[in-house]
Tab-separated table of C-alpha atoms in Angstrom:
chain	number	residue	atom	x	y	z
A	1	MET	CA	29.852	20.579	-16.715
A	2	LYS	CA	26.475	21.829	-15.643
A	3	VAL	CA	24.697	20.638	-12.502
A	4	ILE	CA	21.389	19.529	-11.618
A	5	LYS	CA	19.651	21.969	-8.833
A	6	ARG	CA	17.018	19.523	-7.147
A	7	GLU	CA	14.515	22.750	-8.159
A	8	GLU	CA	15.341	21.321	-11.721
A	9	LEU	CA	15.407	17.745	-11.202
A	10	LYS	CA	12.178	17.756	-9.416
A	11	LYS	CA	10.317	19.395	-12.488
A	12	ALA	CA	12.546	17.245	-14.719
A	13	TYR	CA	10.106	14.268	-12.904
A	14	ALA	CA	7.291	15.687	-12.705
A	15	ASN	CA	7.383	16.292	-16.527
A	16	TRP	CA	7.966	12.594	-17.396
A	17	GLN	CA	4.938	11.296	-14.942
A	18	LYS	CA	2.759	13.563	-16.559
A	19	GLU	CA	4.035	12.347	-19.948
A	20	GLN	CA	2.399	8.350	-18.394
A	21	ASN	CA	-0.378	10.641	-17.702
A	22	PHE	CA	-1.868	8.374	-15.482
A	23	THR	CA	-5.759	8.390	-14.120
A	24	MET	CA	-5.926	7.565	-11.153
A	25	PHE	CA	-3.505	8.205	-8.184
A	26	ALA	CA	-3.507	6.283	-4.679
A	27	THR	CA	-2.987	6.701	-1.306
A	28	LEU	CA	-1.366	3.505	1.164
A	29	LYS	CA	-0.757	3.472	4.509
A	30	PHE	CA	0.602	0.213	6.700
A	31	VAL	CA	-0.707	0.281	10.550
A	32	ASP	CA	2.873	0.116	11.496
A	33	GLY	CA	4.411	2.463	9.242
A	34	TYR	CA	6.935	4.460	12.043
A	35	GLU	CA	8.575	0.522	12.565
A	36	LEU	CA	8.158	-0.527	8.509
A	37	ASN	CA	11.461	-1.496	6.950
A	38	ASP	CA	12.995	-0.772	3.426
A	39	ASN	CA	12.121	-5.078	2.910
A	40	VAL	CA	9.405	-5.339	4.380
A	41	LEU	CA	7.717	-2.471	2.950
A	42	GLU	CA	8.825	-3.843	-0.534
A	43	LYS	CA	7.817	-7.292	0.479
A	44	ARG	CA	4.522	-6.122	1.285
A	45	MET	CA	4.435	-3.152	-1.776
A	46	ARG	CA	5.276	-6.031	-4.425
A	47	TYR	CA	2.702	-8.120	-3.103
A	48	PHE	CA	0.017	-6.178	-3.840
A	49	CYS	CA	1.381	-5.164	-7.549
A	50	ASN	CA	1.283	-8.288	-8.662
A	51	LYS	CA	-2.147	-9.668	-6.827
A	52	LEU	CA	-3.365	-6.261	-8.555
A	53	ASP	CA	-1.717	-6.723	-12.207
A	54	ARG	CA	-3.438	-10.541	-12.081
A	55	LYS	CA	-6.513	-9.391	-11.328
A	56	VAL	CA	-6.971	-7.303	-13.705
A	57	LYS	CA	-4.691	-8.124	-16.918
A	58	GLY	CA	-4.634	-11.386	-15.674
A	59	HIS	CA	-1.852	-14.655	-14.830
A	60	PHE	CA	-1.311	-15.561	-18.147
A	61	ALA	CA	-0.766	-11.561	-19.208
A	62	VAL	CA	1.214	-10.761	-16.309
A	63	LYS	CA	3.802	-14.305	-16.765
A	64	LYS	CA	4.151	-13.006	-21.022
A	65	GLY	CA	5.775	-9.014	-18.997
A	66	LYS	CA	2.415	-7.791	-19.072
A	67	ARG	CA	1.345	-4.845	-15.996
A	68	LEU	CA	-0.580	-2.373	-14.909
A	69	GLN	CA	1.190	0.516	-16.201
A	70	LYS	CA	2.366	2.192	-12.828
A	71	PHE	CA	4.717	4.854	-10.632
A	72	THR	CA	5.750	3.775	-6.902
A	73	TYR	CA	6.043	6.401	-4.966
A	74	VAL	CA	7.838	5.307	-1.152
A	75	GLU	CA	6.858	9.062	1.159
A	76	LEU	CA	8.278	9.256	5.130
A	77	GLY	CA	5.223	11.794	5.408
A	78	ARG	CA	5.891	15.099	7.726
A	79	SER	CA	7.148	13.056	10.627
A	80	ARG	CA	9.192	11.781	8.192
A	81	GLN	CA	8.929	8.407	10.271
A	82	ASN	CA	6.145	6.971	9.132
A	83	LYS	CA	6.311	5.183	5.574
A	84	HIS	CA	3.402	4.950	3.084
A	85	VAL	CA	2.948	4.679	-0.954
A	86	HIS	CA	1.647	6.822	-3.640
A	87	ILE	CA	0.954	4.680	-6.902
A	88	PHE	CA	-0.332	6.320	-10.190
A	89	THR	CA	-1.156	4.217	-12.887
A	90	LYS	CA	-3.846	3.866	-15.842
A	91	GLY	CA	-6.185	0.924	-16.869
A	92	ASN	CA	-5.895	0.527	-21.272
A	93	SER	CA	-9.185	0.351	-21.493
A	94	LEU	CA	-13.133	1.167	-20.200
A	95	LYS	CA	-12.737	-2.363	-18.291
A	96	GLU	CA	-9.512	-2.275	-17.008
A	97	THR	CA	-10.370	0.966	-15.310
A	98	LYS	CA	-13.639	-0.639	-13.234
A	99	GLU	CA	-11.754	-3.781	-12.685
A	100	ILE	CA	-8.723	-1.110	-10.742
A	101	PHE	CA	-11.295	0.796	-8.954
A	102	ASN	CA	-12.683	-2.935	-7.844
A	103	LYS	CA	-10.392	-4.782	-7.415
A	104	ALA	CA	-7.757	-2.510	-5.462
A	105	ASN	CA	-9.141	-2.072	-1.966
A	106	GLU	CA	-10.160	-5.318	-1.790
A	107	ILE	CA	-6.046	-6.502	-3.046
A	108	TRP	CA	-5.211	-4.142	-0.404
A	109	GLN	CA	-7.523	-5.244	2.931
A	110	THR	CA	-5.066	-8.594	2.887
A	111	VAL	CA	-1.616	-6.872	2.853
A	112	ASP	CA	-0.081	-7.594	6.044
A	113	MET	CA	-0.637	-4.829	8.354
A	114	ALA	CA	-2.543	-2.678	5.779
A	115	SER	CA	-4.689	0.343	7.244
A	116	ASP	CA	-6.067	3.602	4.925
A	117	PHE	CA	-6.491	2.938	1.485
A	118	GLU	CA	-7.805	5.700	-1.191
A	119	LEU	CA	-7.957	5.532	-4.821
A	120	VAL	CA	-8.767	8.950	-6.868
A	121	VAL	CA	-9.268	10.001	-10.762
A	122	ILE	CA	-6.981	12.513	-11.108
A	123	ASP	CA	-9.223	15.588	-12.795
A	124	ASN	CA	-5.897	17.745	-13.331
A	125	ASN	CA	-2.850	16.212	-13.885
A	126	GLU	CA	-1.380	19.725	-13.335
A	127	GLY	CA	-1.405	19.556	-9.832
A	128	ILE	CA	-0.718	16.438	-8.795
A	129	ASN	CA	2.131	15.668	-10.831
A	130	GLY	CA	4.383	16.473	-8.606
A	131	TYR	CA	3.146	16.454	-5.880
A	132	CYS	CA	5.079	12.674	-4.790
A	133	THR	CA	8.488	15.340	-5.761
A	134	LYS	CA	7.916	16.651	-2.434
A	135	GLU	CA	10.431	14.842	-0.055
A	136	LEU	CA	13.583	14.929	-3.029
A	137	ASP	CA	15.598	16.343	-0.455
A	138	THR	CA	19.197	14.990	-1.670
A	139	ILE	CA	20.118	13.692	-5.396
A	140	ASP	CA	20.469	10.407	-3.587
A	141	THR	CA	17.012	10.320	-2.140
A	142	ASP	CA	14.568	6.747	-3.364
A	143	LEU	CA	11.618	7.662	-4.115
A	144	LEU	CA	10.352	5.422	-7.161
A	145	LEU	CA	10.141	1.722	-5.925
A	146	LEU	CA	11.690	0.373	-8.910
A	147	SER	CA	10.224	-3.507	-7.922
A	148	CYS	CA	6.767	-1.783	-8.531
A	149	THR	CA	6.826	-0.162	-11.268
A	150	HIS	CA	6.157	0.115	-14.784
A	151	LEU	CA	5.935	1.729	-17.982
C-alpha cells in the first residue's frame, strides 16, 4: 500500500491547478470572517459566483450548465479563525476576461457582509499555484468549495 505524504498531496494539488491555466486570482474577505460559519459562507459565495457567471456567460448559458471555470478555496488565514476566499478563474475570450474584471468587484459589493476584494492577473503560474495548498494540514482538510468550483 502506498501512502501519500502531505507534501506529495500538495504538489499534486498544485500541478492539477496549474493544468487549468487560470489567468486571474481573487481574494475575497468578509466583515464577519472571524464569526462566519461554513453554511453562511457557502451561501454568500454561491450568490456571488452565480451572479458573476450570469453576468459574464449569460443567464441562458448558466441554465444550460455553462459557467466560468474556477477553483474556489476557503482559507482561515494566519490566525486560523478568519475565513476568507480565494478564486482562480479565467475567461475563455478577451470579452469574458474583461467582463470578469469589470463586474466582479461590483457584484462582490452586493454580497452580505462583503469586505475587501482584490482581483489580479496571474503573470507567473509557478509562484501562485501552490498558494492555496498552504492550509492543507490533514487529508480531511476541506479546501475547495465544490459548489463554487467548475471546470
